[in-house]
Amino acid sequence: MTHQTAIRFLLNGEEKTLTDVKATQTLLDYLRIEQRLTGTKEGCAEGDCGACTVLVGRLYNGALRYETVNACIRFLASLNGCHIVTIEHLSGPNGRLHPVQEAMVEHHGSQCGFCTPGFVMSLYALWMEKPEPTETEVETALQGNLCRCTGYEPIIKAAFAVNEYGTPAHDYLNAERENLLAQLSAIQPEGRIETGPADDRAILPHSAEDLAQVLADNPKATIVAGSTDVGLWVTKFMRPISPVVFVNHLEDLKAIETSEDALTIGAGVTYSECEAAISAAFPHLEEYWNRIAGWQVRNMGTIGGNIANGSPIGDTPPVLISLGAEVTLQSTKGQRTLPLEAFFIDYGKQDRAQEEFVASIRIPLPSEGQIDAAYKVSKRRDEDISAVAAGFSVVVENGKITSANLAFGGMAATPKRAAKAEAALVGNRWCSEAFEHAADAIAEDFTPLSDWRASADYRACVAGNLLRRFYLEHDNSQGSDADMPVRLAV
Ligand SMILES: Cc1cc2nc3c(=O)[nH]c(=O)nc-3n(C[C@H](O)[C@H](O)[C@H](O)COP(=O)(O)OP(=O)(O)OC[C@H]3O[C@@H](n4cnc5c(N)ncnc54)[C@H](O)[C@@H]3O)c2cc1C
Ligand code: FES
Ligand code: FES
């Protein structure tokens, strides 16, 4: 069968058709080296600093959605059918500054200037969606941008002032939205795309069914969704990953469905896409979600990727396990579903055959008397990986604990439940003694490692204290007034 071999996208105001695109070619290298669009900077090349921030517009539920992404870890081939907008596109006739740029100049938001294009693009995305942002919205928009010079205050002042210099409705991306939508609709692929040289091949399947076939034919292929993990394998470790199967464009993996008893999220859904559905179904996850990476990474990274990579310090597995989530895997043989906790077998080993892909996650909705909490402890608040993450889900009936799911990340080789601590709670009344015993039992459940994120002692102490905190935070609702001392790490 012949497949389309060209990648098509819009770059600023121009349509591009590229053949023989290497799977591992990053968007940043393409912009800077091939297109000489050097306004987009390279700082860290690992998605951390935001200097490379650009906007990507893509079709989503029939509309055109623009989001910030990190060009350094985004592969060009994954942008088929998208609109890439760089800082160069912001300047108006005769070099007139864009309202965001004017605000940055007027409020002294730039010193050495290296981070500035990235900040401008993040503020541009914010201004289009929220012309009069709240403090929290500004903080969220800038989570993924680092500046070493300004101290942030002038940039934050600029963020609040952008609207004084222009109206989003007049901005090119809004004013031309209908035309851009039509242009992008016209370049959507009609079948599978295969491009790039044999040693760096990119495959973009046409559907989930086609993805299953591609994996059956290429069992050693690397699946790439948001590339927020895989991007670093390439930019930092130069790891060969060919052939690469991109899945981030597949509508089949993007469904978000709420039924009477569960929320089901497609594996290709990004953190940003499911933020509203997650907060609505599980209010305790709203703040936690905002602590996963930064804005750009949440616009790219998927839940499927977070689960499939099997990291012991991924943020979603502990909370999803505590909620009793199930994962569905798919291949040409069909689908199979298993409890998420059973998916993680050992460090680097998951219950997934080479030709299978993660299709979706089903999370049961909370039942009567269920108390849920999620905690993340990391060195920085934003854009940092957990030292310890925890998801707790406890059911209390008539003052008695009838079930307890206590899951941790960062405490073992896999995300894991604390079986002994759970046993110390179930059957007991909701009281400080039961939680104190359970917190002590965590020491029998885990033998954490020391690494540069945290020492083993610190992790063990934090895990117990998170359970104590859970008790104290929810104690009033259970009618007990017991006190409980929180222990200090040695
Ligand atoms: C700056 C930065 C900050 C970060 N902060 C956090 C954080 O706070 N918390 C956190 O948990 N993570 C964090 N991460 C890691 C990363 O963003 C997440 O793990 C993310 O969910 C990965 O999703 P992805 O779609 O980008 O996966 P990818 O990088 O595309 O893939 C990751 C792995 O999953 C596999 N894969 C992807 N989709 C599927 C599928 N459908 N079926 C089978 N296999 C699949 C890939 O082959 C690969 O092994 C951060 C990353 C960066 C760069
Ligand atoms: S260069 Fe730092 S995030 Fe891309
Ligand atoms: S102005 Fe220098 S890093 Fe931000």
Coordinates of C-alpha atoms in Angstrom, one line a residue, residues 77-415:
A77 CA 6.8 15.3 12.0
S78 CA 4.2 15.3 14.8
L79 CA 3.0 18.7 13.6
N80 CA 1.4 17.6 10.4
G81 CA -1.8 19.5 9.9
C82 CA -0.9 22.2 12.5
H83 CA -0.2 25.9 12.5
I84 CA 3.1 26.9 14.0
V85 CA 3.4 30.5 15.1
T86 CA 6.7 31.9 16.1
I87 CA 7.8 35.2 17.7
E88 CA 8.6 36.6 14.2
H89 CA 5.0 36.5 13.3
L90 CA 4.1 39.0 16.0
S91 CA 5.6 42.1 14.6
G92 CA 3.2 44.3 12.8
P93 CA 3.6 46.5 9.6
N94 CA 6.8 48.6 9.6
G95 CA 8.1 46.5 12.6
R96 CA 5.4 47.8 14.9
L97 CA 5.5 45.9 18.2
H98 CA 2.7 43.5 19.2
P99 CA 0.7 44.5 22.3
V100 CA 2.5 41.9 24.3
Q101 CA 5.9 43.2 23.2
E102 CA 4.8 46.8 24.0
A103 CA 3.8 45.8 27.5
M104 CA 7.1 44.0 28.0
V105 CA 9.0 47.0 26.9
E106 CA 7.0 49.5 28.8
H107 CA 7.2 47.5 32.0
H108 CA 10.9 46.6 31.7
G109 CA 10.2 42.9 31.3
S110 CA 13.4 42.2 29.5
Q111 CA 17.0 42.5 30.5
C112 CA 19.4 40.1 28.7
G113 CA 16.5 39.2 26.5
F114 CA 17.3 35.6 26.1
C115 CA 14.1 34.3 27.8
T116 CA 12.0 37.2 26.3
P117 CA 10.6 35.6 23.1
G118 CA 9.5 32.6 25.2
F119 CA 7.7 34.8 27.8
V120 CA 6.1 36.9 25.0
M121 CA 4.7 33.7 23.4
S122 CA 3.3 32.5 26.7
L123 CA 1.8 35.9 27.4
Y124 CA 0.4 36.0 23.9
A125 CA -1.4 32.7 24.4
L126 CA -2.7 33.9 27.8
W127 CA -3.9 37.3 26.4
M128 CA -5.8 35.6 23.5
E129 CA -7.7 33.4 26.0
K130 CA -7.8 35.7 29.0
P131 CA -7.3 39.3 28.1
E132 CA -7.9 40.3 31.7
P133 CA -6.2 37.5 33.6
T134 CA -6.2 36.8 37.3
E135 CA -3.0 36.5 39.3
T136 CA -3.4 32.7 39.3
E137 CA -3.9 32.6 35.5
V138 CA -0.7 34.7 35.0
E139 CA 1.3 32.4 37.3
T140 CA 0.0 29.4 35.5
A141 CA 0.8 30.8 32.1
L142 CA 4.4 31.5 33.2
Q143 CA 5.0 28.2 35.0
G144 CA 7.1 26.9 32.2
N145 CA 9.2 30.1 31.6
L146 CA 12.4 30.8 33.5
C147 CA 14.1 34.2 33.7
R148 CA 17.5 34.7 35.4
C149 CA 17.5 38.5 35.2
T150 CA 14.3 40.3 35.9
G151 CA 13.1 38.7 39.1
Y152 CA 9.7 38.2 37.3
E153 CA 8.0 41.2 38.8
P154 CA 8.3 43.4 35.7
I155 CA 7.1 40.5 33.5
I156 CA 4.1 39.9 35.7
K157 CA 3.3 43.6 35.5
A158 CA 3.5 43.4 31.7
A159 CA 1.2 40.4 31.8
F160 CA -1.5 42.4 33.5
A161 CA -1.0 45.4 31.2
V162 CA -1.1 43.8 27.7
N163 CA -4.8 44.6 27.2
E164 CA -4.0 48.3 27.4
Y165 CA -2.0 48.0 24.2
G166 CA -4.5 46.1 22.0
T167 CA -7.6 43.9 21.8
P168 CA -7.3 40.2 21.1
A169 CA -10.3 40.3 18.7
H170 CA -8.1 42.4 16.3
D171 CA -5.2 40.0 16.6
Y172 CA -4.3 38.1 13.4
L173 CA -5.0 34.6 14.9
N174 CA -8.4 35.6 16.1
A175 CA -9.4 37.9 13.1
E176 CA -8.3 35.2 10.6
R177 CA -9.5 32.2 12.6
E178 CA -12.1 31.1 10.0
N179 CA -9.6 31.3 7.2
L180 CA -6.9 29.5 9.2
L181 CA -9.4 26.8 10.2
A182 CA -10.3 26.3 6.5
Q183 CA -6.6 26.2 5.5
L184 CA -5.8 23.6 8.2
S185 CA -8.9 21.5 7.4
A186 CA -7.6 21.3 3.8
I187 CA -4.3 19.9 4.7
Q188 CA -5.5 17.1 7.1
P189 CA -4.2 13.7 6.0
E190 CA -6.5 11.2 4.3
G191 CA -4.5 8.2 5.2
R192 CA -1.3 7.0 6.9
I193 CA 1.9 9.1 6.5
E194 CA 5.3 7.5 6.4
T195 CA 8.3 9.7 6.0
G196 CA 12.0 10.1 6.7
P197 CA 15.1 7.9 6.0
A198 CA 15.2 4.2 7.0
D199 CA 17.2 4.9 10.1
D200 CA 15.0 7.7 11.4
R201 CA 11.6 6.9 10.1
A202 CA 8.3 8.6 11.1
I203 CA 4.9 6.9 10.9
L204 CA 1.7 8.7 11.5
P205 CA -1.1 6.2 11.5
H206 CA -4.6 7.3 10.4
S207 CA -6.6 5.8 13.2
A208 CA -6.3 3.6 16.4
E209 CA -6.9 0.6 14.2
D210 CA -4.2 1.6 11.8
L211 CA -1.9 2.2 14.9
A212 CA -2.5 -1.4 16.0
Q213 CA -1.5 -2.5 12.5
V214 CA 1.6 -0.3 12.4
L215 CA 2.7 -1.8 15.8
A216 CA 2.0 -5.4 14.6
D217 CA 4.2 -4.7 11.6
N218 CA 6.9 -2.8 13.6
P219 CA 6.8 -4.2 17.2
K220 CA 10.1 -2.4 18.1
A221 CA 8.7 1.0 17.1
T222 CA 8.8 3.8 19.6
I223 CA 5.3 5.3 20.3
V224 CA 5.5 9.0 20.7
A225 CA 2.5 11.0 22.1
G226 CA 3.4 14.4 23.5
S227 CA 7.2 13.7 23.4
T228 CA 7.7 15.4 26.8
D229 CA 9.6 12.2 27.9
V230 CA 10.8 10.9 24.6
G231 CA 12.0 14.3 23.4
L232 CA 14.7 14.2 26.1
W233 CA 15.8 10.7 25.0
V234 CA 16.8 12.4 21.8
T235 CA 18.0 15.8 22.8
K236 CA 19.9 14.7 25.9
F237 CA 20.8 11.0 25.4
M238 CA 21.0 10.9 21.5
R239 CA 19.1 7.6 21.7
P240 CA 18.1 6.1 18.4
I241 CA 14.3 5.6 18.5
S242 CA 13.5 4.7 14.9
P243 CA 10.9 3.8 13.7
V244 CA 8.8 6.3 15.5
V245 CA 5.0 6.1 15.6
F246 CA 3.3 9.4 16.4
V247 CA 0.0 9.2 18.0
N248 CA -0.7 12.7 19.3
H249 CA -2.9 13.5 16.3
L250 CA -5.3 10.5 16.6
E251 CA -8.8 11.6 17.4
D252 CA -9.6 8.0 18.4
L253 CA -7.3 8.4 21.5
K254 CA -8.7 11.8 22.4
A255 CA -12.2 10.9 23.8
I256 CA -13.2 12.2 27.2
E257 CA -16.4 10.5 28.4
T258 CA -18.3 10.8 31.6
S259 CA -20.8 8.1 32.4
E260 CA -22.9 7.6 35.5
D261 CA -20.1 5.7 37.2
A262 CA -16.8 6.7 35.6
L263 CA -14.7 9.2 33.7
T264 CA -12.9 7.6 30.7
I265 CA -10.0 9.4 29.2
G266 CA -8.3 8.5 25.9
A267 CA -4.6 7.8 26.2
G268 CA -3.8 10.6 23.8
V269 CA -5.6 13.3 25.8
T270 CA -3.2 16.0 27.1
Y271 CA -3.2 17.3 30.7
S272 CA -4.6 20.6 29.4
E273 CA -7.4 18.9 27.4
C274 CA -8.7 16.9 30.4
E275 CA -8.1 19.5 33.1
A276 CA -11.8 20.6 33.2
A277 CA -13.2 17.1 33.2
I278 CA -10.8 16.0 35.9
S279 CA -11.6 18.9 38.1
A280 CA -15.3 18.4 37.7
A281 CA -15.2 14.7 38.5
F282 CA -12.4 14.8 41.1
P283 CA -12.2 18.3 42.7
H284 CA -9.3 17.2 44.9
L285 CA -7.2 16.9 41.7
E286 CA -7.6 20.4 40.5
E287 CA -4.6 21.9 42.3
Y288 CA -2.6 18.7 41.9
W289 CA -3.1 18.9 38.1
N290 CA -1.7 22.4 38.1
R291 CA 1.4 21.0 39.8
I292 CA 2.2 18.7 36.9
A293 CA 5.1 20.2 34.9
G294 CA 4.4 23.7 33.5
W295 CA 1.8 25.0 31.0
Q296 CA 3.8 24.1 27.8
V297 CA 4.4 20.5 29.0
R298 CA 0.8 20.1 30.1
N299 CA -0.2 21.2 26.6
M300 CA 1.8 18.4 25.1
G301 CA 2.1 15.6 27.6
T302 CA -0.6 12.9 27.9
I303 CA -1.9 10.7 30.6
G304 CA -1.2 7.7 28.3
G305 CA 2.5 8.7 28.1
N306 CA 2.7 9.2 31.9
I307 CA 1.4 5.7 32.5
A308 CA 3.2 3.9 29.6
N309 CA 6.6 5.2 30.5
G310 CA 6.3 3.3 33.8
S311 CA 8.3 5.9 35.8
P312 CA 8.1 5.4 39.6
I313 CA 7.9 9.2 39.9
G314 CA 5.1 9.9 37.4
D315 CA 2.4 12.0 39.0
T316 CA -0.7 10.5 37.7
P317 CA -0.3 6.8 38.5
P318 CA -0.4 7.1 42.3
V319 CA -3.6 9.2 42.3
L320 CA -5.2 7.1 39.6
I321 CA -4.4 3.9 41.4
S322 CA -5.9 5.3 44.6
L323 CA -9.1 6.0 42.7
G324 CA -9.2 2.4 41.4
A325 CA -8.5 3.3 37.8
E326 CA -8.3 0.7 35.0
V327 CA -6.1 0.8 31.9
T328 CA -7.2 -0.5 28.5
L329 CA -4.6 -1.8 26.1
Q330 CA -5.2 -2.4 22.4
S331 CA -3.6 -4.3 19.6
T332 CA -4.7 -6.1 16.4
K333 CA -5.9 -8.9 18.7
G334 CA -8.4 -6.5 20.4
Q335 CA -8.6 -4.8 23.7
R336 CA -7.9 -5.9 27.3
T337 CA -8.5 -4.0 30.5
L338 CA -6.6 -4.4 33.8
P339 CA -6.4 -2.5 37.1
L340 CA -3.8 0.2 36.7
E341 CA -1.8 -1.0 39.7
A342 CA -1.3 -4.4 38.0
F343 CA 0.1 -2.7 34.9
F344 CA 3.3 -1.7 36.8
I345 CA 5.2 -5.0 37.3
D346 CA 8.7 -3.8 38.2
Y347 CA 11.1 -1.0 37.5
G348 CA 11.0 -0.4 33.7
K349 CA 8.7 -3.4 33.2
Q350 CA 5.0 -3.0 32.5
D351 CA 2.3 -5.4 31.5
R352 CA 2.3 -4.3 27.9
A353 CA 3.2 -6.4 24.9
Q354 CA 5.4 -4.7 22.3
E355 CA 2.6 -4.5 19.8
E356 CA 0.1 -3.1 22.3
F357 CA -0.6 0.5 23.0
V358 CA -2.4 2.2 25.9
A359 CA -5.9 3.2 24.6
S360 CA -7.7 4.7 27.6
I361 CA -7.9 5.0 31.3
R362 CA -11.2 4.5 33.2
I363 CA -11.5 6.2 36.6
P364 CA -14.6 5.3 38.7
L365 CA -16.4 8.3 40.1
P366 CA -16.3 8.7 43.9
S367 CA -18.9 6.7 45.9
E368 CA -20.8 7.8 49.0
G369 CA -18.5 8.4 52.0
Q370 CA -15.3 8.4 49.9
I371 CA -12.7 10.8 51.0
D372 CA -10.0 11.6 48.4
A373 CA -6.7 13.5 48.5
A374 CA -3.7 14.0 46.3
Y375 CA -0.3 15.3 47.4
K376 CA 2.9 16.1 45.6
V377 CA 6.2 17.0 47.4
S378 CA 8.9 18.4 45.2
K379 CA 11.8 20.8 45.5
R380 CA 10.1 23.5 43.4
R381 CA 6.4 24.2 43.3
D382 CA 6.2 24.5 39.5
E383 CA 7.7 22.4 36.7
D384 CA 9.3 19.9 39.0
I385 CA 9.2 16.1 39.3
S386 CA 8.0 14.6 42.6
A387 CA 10.2 13.4 45.4
V388 CA 7.1 11.8 46.8
A389 CA 3.5 11.8 45.4
A390 CA 0.5 10.3 47.1
G391 CA -3.1 9.5 46.3
F392 CA -5.4 8.5 49.1
S393 CA -8.9 7.3 48.8
V394 CA -10.7 6.2 52.0
V395 CA -14.3 5.2 52.4
V396 CA -15.9 5.9 55.8
E397 CA -19.3 4.5 56.7
N398 CA -20.9 5.4 60.1
G399 CA -17.5 6.6 61.4
K400 CA -15.8 3.3 60.4
I401 CA -13.2 3.0 57.6
T402 CA -14.5 0.3 55.2
S403 CA -11.9 0.6 52.5
A404 CA -8.5 2.4 52.0
N405 CA -6.5 2.9 48.9
L406 CA -3.2 4.5 49.7
A407 CA -0.9 4.8 46.7
F408 CA 2.6 6.4 46.5
G409 CA 5.0 7.4 43.8
G410 CA 8.7 7.9 44.6
M411 CA 8.7 5.2 47.3
A412 CA 9.5 2.1 45.3
A413 CA 10.5 0.9 41.9
T414 CA 6.9 1.3 40.7
P415 CA 4.0 3.4 41.8

